[in-house]
Coordinates of C-alpha atoms and ligand atoms in Angstrom, one line a residue:
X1 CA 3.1 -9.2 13.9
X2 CA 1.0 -7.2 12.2
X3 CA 0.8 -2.9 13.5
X4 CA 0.0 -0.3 11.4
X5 CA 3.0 1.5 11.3
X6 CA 4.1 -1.6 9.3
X7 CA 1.9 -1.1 6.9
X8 CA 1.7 2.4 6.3
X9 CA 3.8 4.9 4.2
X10 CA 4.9 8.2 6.2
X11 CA 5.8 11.4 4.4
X12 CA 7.9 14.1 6.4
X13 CA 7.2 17.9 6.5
X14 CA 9.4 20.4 6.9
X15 CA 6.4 23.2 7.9
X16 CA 8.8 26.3 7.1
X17 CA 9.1 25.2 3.8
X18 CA 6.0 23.3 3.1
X19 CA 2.8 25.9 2.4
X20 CA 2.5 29.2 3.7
X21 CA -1.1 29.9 4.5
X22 CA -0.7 33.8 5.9
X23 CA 2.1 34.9 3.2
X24 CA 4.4 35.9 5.8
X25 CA 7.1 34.0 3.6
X26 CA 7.5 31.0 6.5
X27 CA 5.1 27.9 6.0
X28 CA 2.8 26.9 9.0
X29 CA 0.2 24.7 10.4
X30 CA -2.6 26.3 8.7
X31 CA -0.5 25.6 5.4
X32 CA -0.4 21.9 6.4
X33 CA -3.6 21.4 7.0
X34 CA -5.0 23.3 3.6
X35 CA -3.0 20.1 1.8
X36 CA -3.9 17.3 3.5
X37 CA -6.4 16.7 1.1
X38 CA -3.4 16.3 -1.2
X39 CA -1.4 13.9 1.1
X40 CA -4.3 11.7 0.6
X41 CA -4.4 12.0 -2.9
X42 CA -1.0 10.5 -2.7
X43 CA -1.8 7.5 -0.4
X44 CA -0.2 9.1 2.8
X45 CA -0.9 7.2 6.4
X46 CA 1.0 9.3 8.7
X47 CA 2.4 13.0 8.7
X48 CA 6.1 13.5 10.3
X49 CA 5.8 16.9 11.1
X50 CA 9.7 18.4 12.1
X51 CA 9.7 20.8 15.0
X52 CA 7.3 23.5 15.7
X53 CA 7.8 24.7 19.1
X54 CA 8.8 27.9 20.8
X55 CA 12.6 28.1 19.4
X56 CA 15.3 31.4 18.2
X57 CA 15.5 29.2 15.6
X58 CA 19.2 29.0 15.3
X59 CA 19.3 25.8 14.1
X60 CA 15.5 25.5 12.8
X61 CA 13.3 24.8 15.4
X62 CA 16.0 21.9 16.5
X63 CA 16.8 24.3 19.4
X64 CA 13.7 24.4 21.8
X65 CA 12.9 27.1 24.1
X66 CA 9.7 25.8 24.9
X67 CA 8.4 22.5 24.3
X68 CA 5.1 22.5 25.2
X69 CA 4.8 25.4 23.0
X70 CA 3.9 26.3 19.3
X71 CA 6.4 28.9 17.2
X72 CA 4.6 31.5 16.3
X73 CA 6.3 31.2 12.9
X74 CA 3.8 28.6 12.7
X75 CA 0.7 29.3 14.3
X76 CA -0.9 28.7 17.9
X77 CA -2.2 25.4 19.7
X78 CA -5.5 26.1 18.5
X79 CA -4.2 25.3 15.0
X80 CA -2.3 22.4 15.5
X81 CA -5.5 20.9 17.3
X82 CA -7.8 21.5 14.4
X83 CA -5.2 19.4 12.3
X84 CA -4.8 16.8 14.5
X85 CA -8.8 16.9 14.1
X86 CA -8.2 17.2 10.6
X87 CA -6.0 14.6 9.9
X88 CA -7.9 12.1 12.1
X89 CA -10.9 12.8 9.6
X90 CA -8.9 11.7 6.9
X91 CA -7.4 8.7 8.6
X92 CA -3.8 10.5 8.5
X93 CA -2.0 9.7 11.4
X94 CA 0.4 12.8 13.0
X95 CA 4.1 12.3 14.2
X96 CA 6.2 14.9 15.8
X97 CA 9.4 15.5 16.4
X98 CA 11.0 14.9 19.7
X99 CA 14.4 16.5 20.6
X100 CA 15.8 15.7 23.5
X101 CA 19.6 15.5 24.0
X102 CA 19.4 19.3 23.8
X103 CA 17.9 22.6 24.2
X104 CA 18.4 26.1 23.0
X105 CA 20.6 27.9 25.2
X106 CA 17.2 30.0 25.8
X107 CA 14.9 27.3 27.5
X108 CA 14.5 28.4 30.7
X109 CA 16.0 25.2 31.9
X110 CA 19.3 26.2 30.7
X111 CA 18.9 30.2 32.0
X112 CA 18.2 28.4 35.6
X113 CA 21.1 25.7 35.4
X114 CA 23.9 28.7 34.8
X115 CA 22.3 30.2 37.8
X116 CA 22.9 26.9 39.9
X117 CA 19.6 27.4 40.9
X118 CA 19.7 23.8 43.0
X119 CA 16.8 22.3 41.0
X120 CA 18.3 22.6 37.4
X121 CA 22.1 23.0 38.4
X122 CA 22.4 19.7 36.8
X123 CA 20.6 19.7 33.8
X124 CA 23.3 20.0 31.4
X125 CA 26.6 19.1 31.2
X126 CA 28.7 21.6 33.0
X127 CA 32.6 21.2 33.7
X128 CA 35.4 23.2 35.1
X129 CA 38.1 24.7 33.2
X130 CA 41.1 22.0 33.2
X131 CA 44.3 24.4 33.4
X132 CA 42.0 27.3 32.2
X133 CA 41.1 25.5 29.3
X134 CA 38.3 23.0 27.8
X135 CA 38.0 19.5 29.5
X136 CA 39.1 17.9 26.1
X137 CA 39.6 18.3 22.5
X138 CA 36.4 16.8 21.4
X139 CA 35.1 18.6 18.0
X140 CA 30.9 19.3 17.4
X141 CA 29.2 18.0 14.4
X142 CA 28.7 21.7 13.3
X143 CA 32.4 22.5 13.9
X144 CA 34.3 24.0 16.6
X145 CA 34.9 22.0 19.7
X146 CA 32.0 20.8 21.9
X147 CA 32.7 22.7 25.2
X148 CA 31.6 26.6 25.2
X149 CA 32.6 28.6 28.4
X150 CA 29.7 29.7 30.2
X151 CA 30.8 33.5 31.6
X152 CA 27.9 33.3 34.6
X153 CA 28.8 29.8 35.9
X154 CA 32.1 30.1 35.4
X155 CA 32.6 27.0 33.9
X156 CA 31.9 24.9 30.4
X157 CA 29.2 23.0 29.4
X158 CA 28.7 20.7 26.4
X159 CA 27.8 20.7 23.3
X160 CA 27.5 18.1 20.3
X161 CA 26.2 20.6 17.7
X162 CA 25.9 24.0 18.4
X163 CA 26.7 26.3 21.2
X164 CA 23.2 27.5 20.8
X165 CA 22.3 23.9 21.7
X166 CA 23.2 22.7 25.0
X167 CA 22.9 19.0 25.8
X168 CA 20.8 17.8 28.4
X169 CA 22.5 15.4 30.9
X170 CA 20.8 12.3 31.2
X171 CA 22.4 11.4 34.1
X172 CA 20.4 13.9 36.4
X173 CA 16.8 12.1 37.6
X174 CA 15.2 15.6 38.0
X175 CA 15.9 16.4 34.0
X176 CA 14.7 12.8 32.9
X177 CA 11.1 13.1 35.2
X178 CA 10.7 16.7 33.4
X179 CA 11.2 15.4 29.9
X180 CA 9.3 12.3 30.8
X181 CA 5.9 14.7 32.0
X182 CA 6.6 16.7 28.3
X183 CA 6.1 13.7 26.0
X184 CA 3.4 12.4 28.5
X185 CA 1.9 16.1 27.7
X186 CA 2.5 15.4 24.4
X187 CA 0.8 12.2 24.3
X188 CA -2.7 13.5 25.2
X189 CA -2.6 16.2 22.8
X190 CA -3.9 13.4 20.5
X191 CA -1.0 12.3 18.3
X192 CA 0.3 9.0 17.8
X193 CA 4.1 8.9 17.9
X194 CA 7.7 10.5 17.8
X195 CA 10.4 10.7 15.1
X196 CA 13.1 11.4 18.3
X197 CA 16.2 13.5 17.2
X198 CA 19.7 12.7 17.3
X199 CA 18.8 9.9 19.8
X200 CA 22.4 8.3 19.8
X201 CA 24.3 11.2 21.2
X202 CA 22.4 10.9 24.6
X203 CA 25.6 9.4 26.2
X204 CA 29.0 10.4 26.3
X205 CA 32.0 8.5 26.8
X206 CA 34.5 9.8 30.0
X207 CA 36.2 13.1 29.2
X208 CA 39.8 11.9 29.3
X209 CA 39.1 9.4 26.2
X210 CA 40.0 10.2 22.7
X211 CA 38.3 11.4 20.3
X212 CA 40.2 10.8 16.9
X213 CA 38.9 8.1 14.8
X214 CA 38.7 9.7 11.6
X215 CA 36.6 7.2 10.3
X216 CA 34.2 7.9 13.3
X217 CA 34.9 11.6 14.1
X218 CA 31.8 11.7 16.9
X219 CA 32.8 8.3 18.3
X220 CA 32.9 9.6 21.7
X221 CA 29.3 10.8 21.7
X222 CA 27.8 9.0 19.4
X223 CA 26.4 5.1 20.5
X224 CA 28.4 4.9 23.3
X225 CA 28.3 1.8 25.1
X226 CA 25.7 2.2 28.3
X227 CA 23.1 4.2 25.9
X228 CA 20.9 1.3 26.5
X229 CA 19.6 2.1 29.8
X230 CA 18.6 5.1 29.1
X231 CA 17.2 4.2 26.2
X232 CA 14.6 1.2 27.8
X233 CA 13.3 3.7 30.2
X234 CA 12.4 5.7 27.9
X235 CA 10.8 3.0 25.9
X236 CA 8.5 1.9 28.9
X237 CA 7.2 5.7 28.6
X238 CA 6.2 5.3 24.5
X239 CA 4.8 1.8 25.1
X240 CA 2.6 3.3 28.2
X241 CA 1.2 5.6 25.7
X242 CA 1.5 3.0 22.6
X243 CA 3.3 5.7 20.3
X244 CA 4.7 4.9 17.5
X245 CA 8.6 5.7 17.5
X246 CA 11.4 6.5 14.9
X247 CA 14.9 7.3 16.5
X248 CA 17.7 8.6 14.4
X249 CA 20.3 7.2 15.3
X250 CA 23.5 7.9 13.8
X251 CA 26.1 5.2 14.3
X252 CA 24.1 2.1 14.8
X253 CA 25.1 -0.6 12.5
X254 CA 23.3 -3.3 11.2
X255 CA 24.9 -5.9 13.3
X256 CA 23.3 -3.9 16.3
X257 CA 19.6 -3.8 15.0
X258 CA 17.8 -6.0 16.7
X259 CA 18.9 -4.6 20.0
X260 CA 17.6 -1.4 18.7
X261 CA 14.5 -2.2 16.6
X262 CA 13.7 -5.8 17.6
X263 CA 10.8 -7.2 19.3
X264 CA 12.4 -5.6 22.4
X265 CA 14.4 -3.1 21.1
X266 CA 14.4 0.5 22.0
X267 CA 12.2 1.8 19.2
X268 CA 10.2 0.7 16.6
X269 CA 12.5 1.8 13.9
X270 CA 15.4 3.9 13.3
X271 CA 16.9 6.2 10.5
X272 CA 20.1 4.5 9.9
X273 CA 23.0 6.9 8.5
X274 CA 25.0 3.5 6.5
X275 CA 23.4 4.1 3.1
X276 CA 23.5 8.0 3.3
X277 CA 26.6 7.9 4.8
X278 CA 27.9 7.1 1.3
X279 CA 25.9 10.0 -0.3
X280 CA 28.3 11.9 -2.8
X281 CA 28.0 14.8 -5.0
X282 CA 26.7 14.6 -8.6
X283 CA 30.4 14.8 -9.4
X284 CA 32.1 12.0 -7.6
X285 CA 32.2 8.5 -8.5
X286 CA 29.0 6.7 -6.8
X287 CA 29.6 3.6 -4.5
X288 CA 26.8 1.6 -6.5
X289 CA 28.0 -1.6 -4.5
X290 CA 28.5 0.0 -0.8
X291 CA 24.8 1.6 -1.3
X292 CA 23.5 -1.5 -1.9
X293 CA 25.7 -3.1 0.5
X294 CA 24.4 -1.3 3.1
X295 CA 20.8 -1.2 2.2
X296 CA 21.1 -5.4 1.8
X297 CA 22.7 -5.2 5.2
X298 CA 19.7 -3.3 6.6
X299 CA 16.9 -5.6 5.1
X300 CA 18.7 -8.6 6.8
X301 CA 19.2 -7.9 9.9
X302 CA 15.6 -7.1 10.5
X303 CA 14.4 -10.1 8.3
X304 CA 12.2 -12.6 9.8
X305 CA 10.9 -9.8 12.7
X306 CA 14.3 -9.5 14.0
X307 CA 13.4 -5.7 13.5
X308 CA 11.8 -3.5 11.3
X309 CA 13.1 -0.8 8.8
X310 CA 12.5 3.1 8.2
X311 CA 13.4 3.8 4.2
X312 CA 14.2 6.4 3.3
X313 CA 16.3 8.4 0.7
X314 CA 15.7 11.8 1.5
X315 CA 15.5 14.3 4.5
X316 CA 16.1 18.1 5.4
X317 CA 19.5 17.3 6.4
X318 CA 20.6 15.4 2.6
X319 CA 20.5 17.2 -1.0
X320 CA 18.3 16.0 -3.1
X321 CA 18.4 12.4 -4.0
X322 CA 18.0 12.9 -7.9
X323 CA 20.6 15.1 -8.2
X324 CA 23.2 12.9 -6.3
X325 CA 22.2 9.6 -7.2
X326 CA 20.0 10.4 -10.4
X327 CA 20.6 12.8 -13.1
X328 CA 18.6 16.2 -12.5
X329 CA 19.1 16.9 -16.0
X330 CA 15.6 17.6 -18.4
X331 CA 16.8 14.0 -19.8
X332 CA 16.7 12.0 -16.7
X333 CA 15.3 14.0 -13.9
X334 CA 11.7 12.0 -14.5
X335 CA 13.2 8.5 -15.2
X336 CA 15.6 8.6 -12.1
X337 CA 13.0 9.7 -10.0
X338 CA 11.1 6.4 -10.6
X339 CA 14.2 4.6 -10.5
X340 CA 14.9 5.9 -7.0
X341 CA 11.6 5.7 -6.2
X342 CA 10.9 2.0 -7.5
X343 CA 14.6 1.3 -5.5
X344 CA 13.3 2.1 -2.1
X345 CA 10.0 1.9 -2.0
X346 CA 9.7 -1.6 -2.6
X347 CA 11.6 -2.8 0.4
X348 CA 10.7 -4.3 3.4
X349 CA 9.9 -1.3 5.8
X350 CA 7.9 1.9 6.3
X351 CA 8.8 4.1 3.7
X352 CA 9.3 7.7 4.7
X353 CA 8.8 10.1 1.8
X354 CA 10.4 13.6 1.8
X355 CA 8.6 16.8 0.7
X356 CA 9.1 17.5 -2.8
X357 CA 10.8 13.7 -3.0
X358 CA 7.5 12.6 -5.1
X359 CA 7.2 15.4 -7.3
X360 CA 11.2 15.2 -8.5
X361 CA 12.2 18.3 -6.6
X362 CA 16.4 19.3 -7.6
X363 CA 19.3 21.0 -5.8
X364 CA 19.2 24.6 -6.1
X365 CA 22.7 26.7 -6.6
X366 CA 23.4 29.2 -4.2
X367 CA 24.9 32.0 -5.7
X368 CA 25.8 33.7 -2.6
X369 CA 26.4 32.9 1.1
X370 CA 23.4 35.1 1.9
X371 CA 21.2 33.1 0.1
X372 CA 22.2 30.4 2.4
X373 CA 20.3 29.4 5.7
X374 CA 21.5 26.4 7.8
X375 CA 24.1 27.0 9.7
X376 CA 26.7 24.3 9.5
X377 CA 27.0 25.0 5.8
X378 CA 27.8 28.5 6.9
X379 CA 30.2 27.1 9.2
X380 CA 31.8 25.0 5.8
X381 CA 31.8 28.2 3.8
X382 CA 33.6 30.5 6.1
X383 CA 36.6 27.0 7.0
X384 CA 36.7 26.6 2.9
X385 CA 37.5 30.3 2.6
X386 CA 40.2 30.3 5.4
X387 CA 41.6 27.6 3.6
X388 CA 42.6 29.3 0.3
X389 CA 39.0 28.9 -1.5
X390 CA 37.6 31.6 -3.6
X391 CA 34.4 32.7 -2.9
X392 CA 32.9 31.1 -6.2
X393 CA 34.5 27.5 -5.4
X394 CA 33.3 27.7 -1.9
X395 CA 29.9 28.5 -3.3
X396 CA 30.1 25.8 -5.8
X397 CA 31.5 23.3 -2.7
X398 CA 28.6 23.8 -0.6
X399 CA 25.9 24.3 -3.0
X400 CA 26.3 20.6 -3.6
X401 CA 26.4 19.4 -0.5
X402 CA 24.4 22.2 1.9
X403 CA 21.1 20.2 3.4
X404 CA 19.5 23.8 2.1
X405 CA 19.1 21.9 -0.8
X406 CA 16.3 20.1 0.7
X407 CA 14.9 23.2 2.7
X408 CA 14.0 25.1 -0.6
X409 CA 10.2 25.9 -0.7
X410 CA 8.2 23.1 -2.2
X411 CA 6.9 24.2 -5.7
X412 CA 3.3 23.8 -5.6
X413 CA 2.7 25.5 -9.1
X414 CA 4.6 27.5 -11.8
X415 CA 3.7 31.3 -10.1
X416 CA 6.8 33.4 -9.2
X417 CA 6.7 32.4 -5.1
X418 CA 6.2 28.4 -6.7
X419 CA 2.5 28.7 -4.7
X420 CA 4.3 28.3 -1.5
X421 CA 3.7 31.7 -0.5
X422 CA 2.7 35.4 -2.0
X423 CA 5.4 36.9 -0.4
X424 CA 9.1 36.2 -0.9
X425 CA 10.0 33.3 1.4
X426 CA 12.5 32.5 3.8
X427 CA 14.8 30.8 1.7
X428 CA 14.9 31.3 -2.2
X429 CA 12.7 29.3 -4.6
X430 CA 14.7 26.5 -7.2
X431 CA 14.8 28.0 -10.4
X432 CA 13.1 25.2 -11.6
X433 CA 9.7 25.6 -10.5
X434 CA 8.6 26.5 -14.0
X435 CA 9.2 22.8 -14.8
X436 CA 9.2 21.1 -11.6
X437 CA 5.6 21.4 -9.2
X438 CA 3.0 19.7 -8.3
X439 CA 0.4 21.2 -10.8
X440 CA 2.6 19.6 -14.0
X441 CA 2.8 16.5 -12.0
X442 CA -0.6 15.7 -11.0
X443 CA -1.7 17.0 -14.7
X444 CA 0.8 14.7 -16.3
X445 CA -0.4 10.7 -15.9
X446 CA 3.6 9.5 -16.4
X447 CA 4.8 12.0 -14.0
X448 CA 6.9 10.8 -10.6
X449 CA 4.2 11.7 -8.4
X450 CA 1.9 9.3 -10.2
X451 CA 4.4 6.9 -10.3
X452 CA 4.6 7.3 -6.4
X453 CA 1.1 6.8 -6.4
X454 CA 0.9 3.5 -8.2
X455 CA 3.9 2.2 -5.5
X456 CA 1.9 3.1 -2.7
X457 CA -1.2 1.2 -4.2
X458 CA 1.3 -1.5 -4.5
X459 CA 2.0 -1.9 -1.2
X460 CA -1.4 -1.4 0.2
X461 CA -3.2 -4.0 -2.5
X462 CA -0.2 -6.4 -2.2
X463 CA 0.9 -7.5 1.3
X464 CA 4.3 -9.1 0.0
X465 CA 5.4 -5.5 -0.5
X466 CA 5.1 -5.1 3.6
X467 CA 5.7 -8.7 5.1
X468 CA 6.9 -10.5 2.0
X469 CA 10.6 -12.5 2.2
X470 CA 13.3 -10.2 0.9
X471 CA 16.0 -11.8 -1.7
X472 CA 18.9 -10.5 -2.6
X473 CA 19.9 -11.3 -6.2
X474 CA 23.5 -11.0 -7.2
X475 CA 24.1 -9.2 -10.8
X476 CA 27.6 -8.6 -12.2
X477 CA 26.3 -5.0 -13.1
X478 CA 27.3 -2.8 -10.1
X479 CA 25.1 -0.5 -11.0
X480 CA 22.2 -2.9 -10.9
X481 CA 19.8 -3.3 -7.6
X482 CA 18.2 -7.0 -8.0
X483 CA 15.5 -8.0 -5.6
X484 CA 12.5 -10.2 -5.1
X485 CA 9.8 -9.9 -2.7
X486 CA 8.1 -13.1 -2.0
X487 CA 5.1 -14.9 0.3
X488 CA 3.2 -17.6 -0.3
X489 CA 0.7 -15.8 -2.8
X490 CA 3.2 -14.3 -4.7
X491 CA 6.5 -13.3 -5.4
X492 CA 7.8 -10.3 -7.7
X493 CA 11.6 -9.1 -9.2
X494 CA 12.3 -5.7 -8.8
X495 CA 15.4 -4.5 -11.1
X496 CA 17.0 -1.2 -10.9
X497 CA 19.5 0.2 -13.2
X498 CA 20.6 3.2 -10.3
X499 CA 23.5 4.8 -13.4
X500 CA 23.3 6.8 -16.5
X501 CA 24.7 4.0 -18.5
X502 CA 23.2 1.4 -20.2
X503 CA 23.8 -2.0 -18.3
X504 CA 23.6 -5.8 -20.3
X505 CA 21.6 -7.6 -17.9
X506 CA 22.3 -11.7 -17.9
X507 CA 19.2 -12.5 -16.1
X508 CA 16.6 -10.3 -18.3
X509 CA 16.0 -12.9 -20.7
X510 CA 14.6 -15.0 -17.8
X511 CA 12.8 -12.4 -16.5
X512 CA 11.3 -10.9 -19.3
X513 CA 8.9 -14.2 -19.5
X514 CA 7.0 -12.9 -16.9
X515 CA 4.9 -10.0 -16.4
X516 CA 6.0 -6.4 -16.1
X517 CA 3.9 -4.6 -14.0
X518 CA 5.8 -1.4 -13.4
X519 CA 8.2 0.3 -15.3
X520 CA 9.5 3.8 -15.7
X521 CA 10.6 3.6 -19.4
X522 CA 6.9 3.4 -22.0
X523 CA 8.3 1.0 -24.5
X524 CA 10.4 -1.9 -23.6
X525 CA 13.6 -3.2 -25.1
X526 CA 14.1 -7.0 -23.9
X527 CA 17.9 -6.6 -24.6
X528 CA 19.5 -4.5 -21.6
X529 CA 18.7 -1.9 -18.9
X530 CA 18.3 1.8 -20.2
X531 CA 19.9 4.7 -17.9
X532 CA 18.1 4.1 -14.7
X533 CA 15.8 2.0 -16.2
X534 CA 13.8 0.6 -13.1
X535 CA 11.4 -2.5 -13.9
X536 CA 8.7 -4.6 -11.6
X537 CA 8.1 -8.0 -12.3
X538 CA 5.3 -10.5 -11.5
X539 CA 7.4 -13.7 -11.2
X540 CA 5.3 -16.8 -12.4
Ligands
NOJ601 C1 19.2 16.1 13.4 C2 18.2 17.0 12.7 O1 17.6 16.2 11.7 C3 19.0 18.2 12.2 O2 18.2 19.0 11.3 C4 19.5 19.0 13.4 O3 20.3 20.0 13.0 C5 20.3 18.1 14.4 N1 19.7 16.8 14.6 C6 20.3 18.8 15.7 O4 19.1 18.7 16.4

């Protein structure tokens, strides 16, 4: 069935990071609507824009204190309405972010439900000390266990990141019909759907189970068995107001898709964690065959409308995807850019560009822990050094991990503040702007961006890129990502050497009779696959 969502391309904004329009050193909502114009440019549909409401930012925004309200990091309702205005005169569609299986510990929601006052009392998830101590063992995903003691209630409540983020009990009718009149709120404010945060971690298994799968630390909170019923109500309440949804949902599998993203499935798509779930660091060995393992596993089980796919390689919670999976060097930073880019984009699926993703943007080093923002890497840090680390391995450990990485402020020119802001921003600026910003790019007719460009024109000139057959096709090279799209009109070989090694290539002489349409490298060489070489074929 044909919807737009299928047939757009989103691109995701982290506003803190994105433009800064009154050079207080924090992006906003003015900032995003001064580069629309360039979104456009780019071939952008929709706008995922991550939170902006009322929060003490502990984690980011992804602690709410007000949902119906606008940060003023960012700017008031009036401004967010003249973008929604502004992006519906450019045909952009806006997305927001929806997080509910918590709060901050400030929402007045929470302040109320350690009061017992009898209309919140159960809210959240509150539990009596069990021999004075927490109900279980259970550890957060930012470290520490999940239960914090609660000195005005006198008892615990729960957790799955921070303490600063109580979850919301989805058990309690009076929480769900409040959360239920916010996205209805929502919904009239004019926008059209909802990326919807750490979805899977609504349910919790009972306290007296386990929790030590080290394979599957969060087991106990994450996809628990049940989820589903929640989950259909609150699909009835997206469907009344036909918005467009994205859960991420950690711990689904494959195998579980269609219950999730199929024709009655919960959402319309889902960020699946299999394929980043294998993300390393520049350093390690990369699982060339588990990434495309997973990815393969993906496009299959929502082949033939089972269910539809969100791609995506990049977000504010993953490092950079050149510098894990490409080669950030001067060398290869360009040509594994494309070659990523060429990878994903060509999928079946709505692409989800991040920030920076289409201009080449890098990790940053961090060369001290003040430089560094998010809070679970803090967390890391301060573990690493109780272990034994020194303070310069510990740096070196989480600057190639820390989702910082992705947070740095998006380099717009070559100026000293990258043209994100006149003022020093929030978090430091990569070193690289000089060479790496949108200026070079959009000057520069081989550049990434452009290359970006020419895959989104792909997709929208060409409908095989959207609801064409996907075909795996087995190569010997690990390293190598083989796959055809094909309809009735036409049918096209995409080839993707993903390593910094030259790969022999049994099938290129076959292929090479037919017409290359993309490619990242200028001149061609019929004889093997260059580092990351990444090529698009016309199949005749
Ligand atoms: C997932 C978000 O993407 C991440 O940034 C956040 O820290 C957690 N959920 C908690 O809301």
């Amino acid at each position: 069935m044909r919807t737009w969502w299928k047939e757009a391309v989103g691109y995701q904004i982290y506003p803190r990071s994105f433009k800064d329009s009154n050079n207080d050193g924090i992006g906003d909502i003015n900032g995003i609507r001064e580069k629309l114009g360039y979104l456009k440019e780019l071939g952008i549909d929709f706008i995922w824009i991550t939170p902006i409401y009322a929060s003490p930012n502990f984690d980011n925004g992804y602690d709410i204190s007000d949902y119906c309200a606008i940060s003023s990091d960012f700017g008031t309702m009036e401004e967010f309405k003249e973008l929604v205005n502004e992006a519906k005169r450019l045909e952009i569609k806006i997305i927001m972010d929806l997080v509910i299986n918590h709060t901050s510990n400030q929402h007045n929601w929470f302040e109320k439900s350690r009061q017992k006052d009898p209309n919140y009392r159960d809210f959240y998830i509150w539990h009596e000390p069990v021999n004075g101590k927490e109900p279980n063992d259970w550890q957060s995903i930012f470290g520490g266990s999940v239960w914090t003691y609660d000195k005005v209630r006198e008892e615990y409540y729960f957790h799955t990141f921070a303490k600063e983020q109580p979850d919301l009990n989805w058990d309690s009718p009076a929480m769900k019909n409040k959360i239920v009149e916010m996205i209805e709120w929502w919904a009239n404010q004019g926008i059209d759907g909802f990326r919807i945060d750490a979805i899977s971690h609504i349910k919790k298994e009972k306290w007296d189970q386990p929790n030590n799968d080290p394979k599957r630390p969060f087991k106990a909170f994450q996809n628990v068995e049940g989820i589903g019923e929640y989950l259909t109500e609150l699909n009835t309440i997206f469907k009344k107001h036909n918005l467009m949804t994205v859960g991420e949902a950690s711990g689904v599998t494959a195998e579980e898709a269609e219950v999730w993203v199929g024709k009655d499935g919960y959402f319309n798509m889902i960020f699946e964690f299999e394929h980043t779930g294998l993300w390393r660091t520049a350093n390690d060995e990369q699982p060339f065959k588990q990434f495309k393992e997973a990815l393969v596993r993906w496009q299959e089980a929502c082949a033939n409308d089972k269910g539809w796919n969100a791609l995506y390689m990049e977000n504010h919670d993953l490092p950079r995807s050149i510098s894990v999976y490409g080669d950030d060097s001067s060398v290869y930073r360009t040509i594994s850019g494309k070659a990523l880019a060429m990878a994903f984009m060509l999928l079946q699926g709505t692409p989800f560009i991040y920030q920076g993703q289409e201009i080449g943007m890098t990790n940053t080093t961090f060369d001290s822990i003040d430089e560094v923002n998010a809070t679970d890497t803090i967390y890391m840090y301060h573990q690493l050094i109780t272990n034994g680390y020194s303070e310069t391995q510990a740096l070196e450990q989480i600057s190639a991990v820390t989702r910082d990485n992705a947070r740095t402020p998006m380099q717009w020119d070559g100026s000293e503040f990258a043209g994100f802001s006149e003022t020093k921003p929030w978090l430091k600026v990569n070193q690289n702007k000089g060479s790496v910003n949108v200026k070079l790019e959009q000057e520069d007719a081989n550049s990434i961006f452009n290359f970006y460009k020419q895959l989104i024109q792909l997709r929208k000139n060409h409908p095989v890129f959207v609801s064409g057959e996907f075909r795996y096709v087995e190569t010997e090279a690990e390293p190598v990502f083989h796959y055809e799209r094909r309809n009735e009109q036409e049918q096209y070989a995409i080839v993707v050497n993903l390593s910094k090694e030259e790969q022999a290539f049994v099938s290129l002489d076959e292929l090479t009779d037919n017409k290359l349409v993309l490619s990242n490298y200028l001149d061609y060489d019929f004889s093997k696959l260059r580092p990351f070489e990444a090529r698009l074929y016309k199949l005749s």
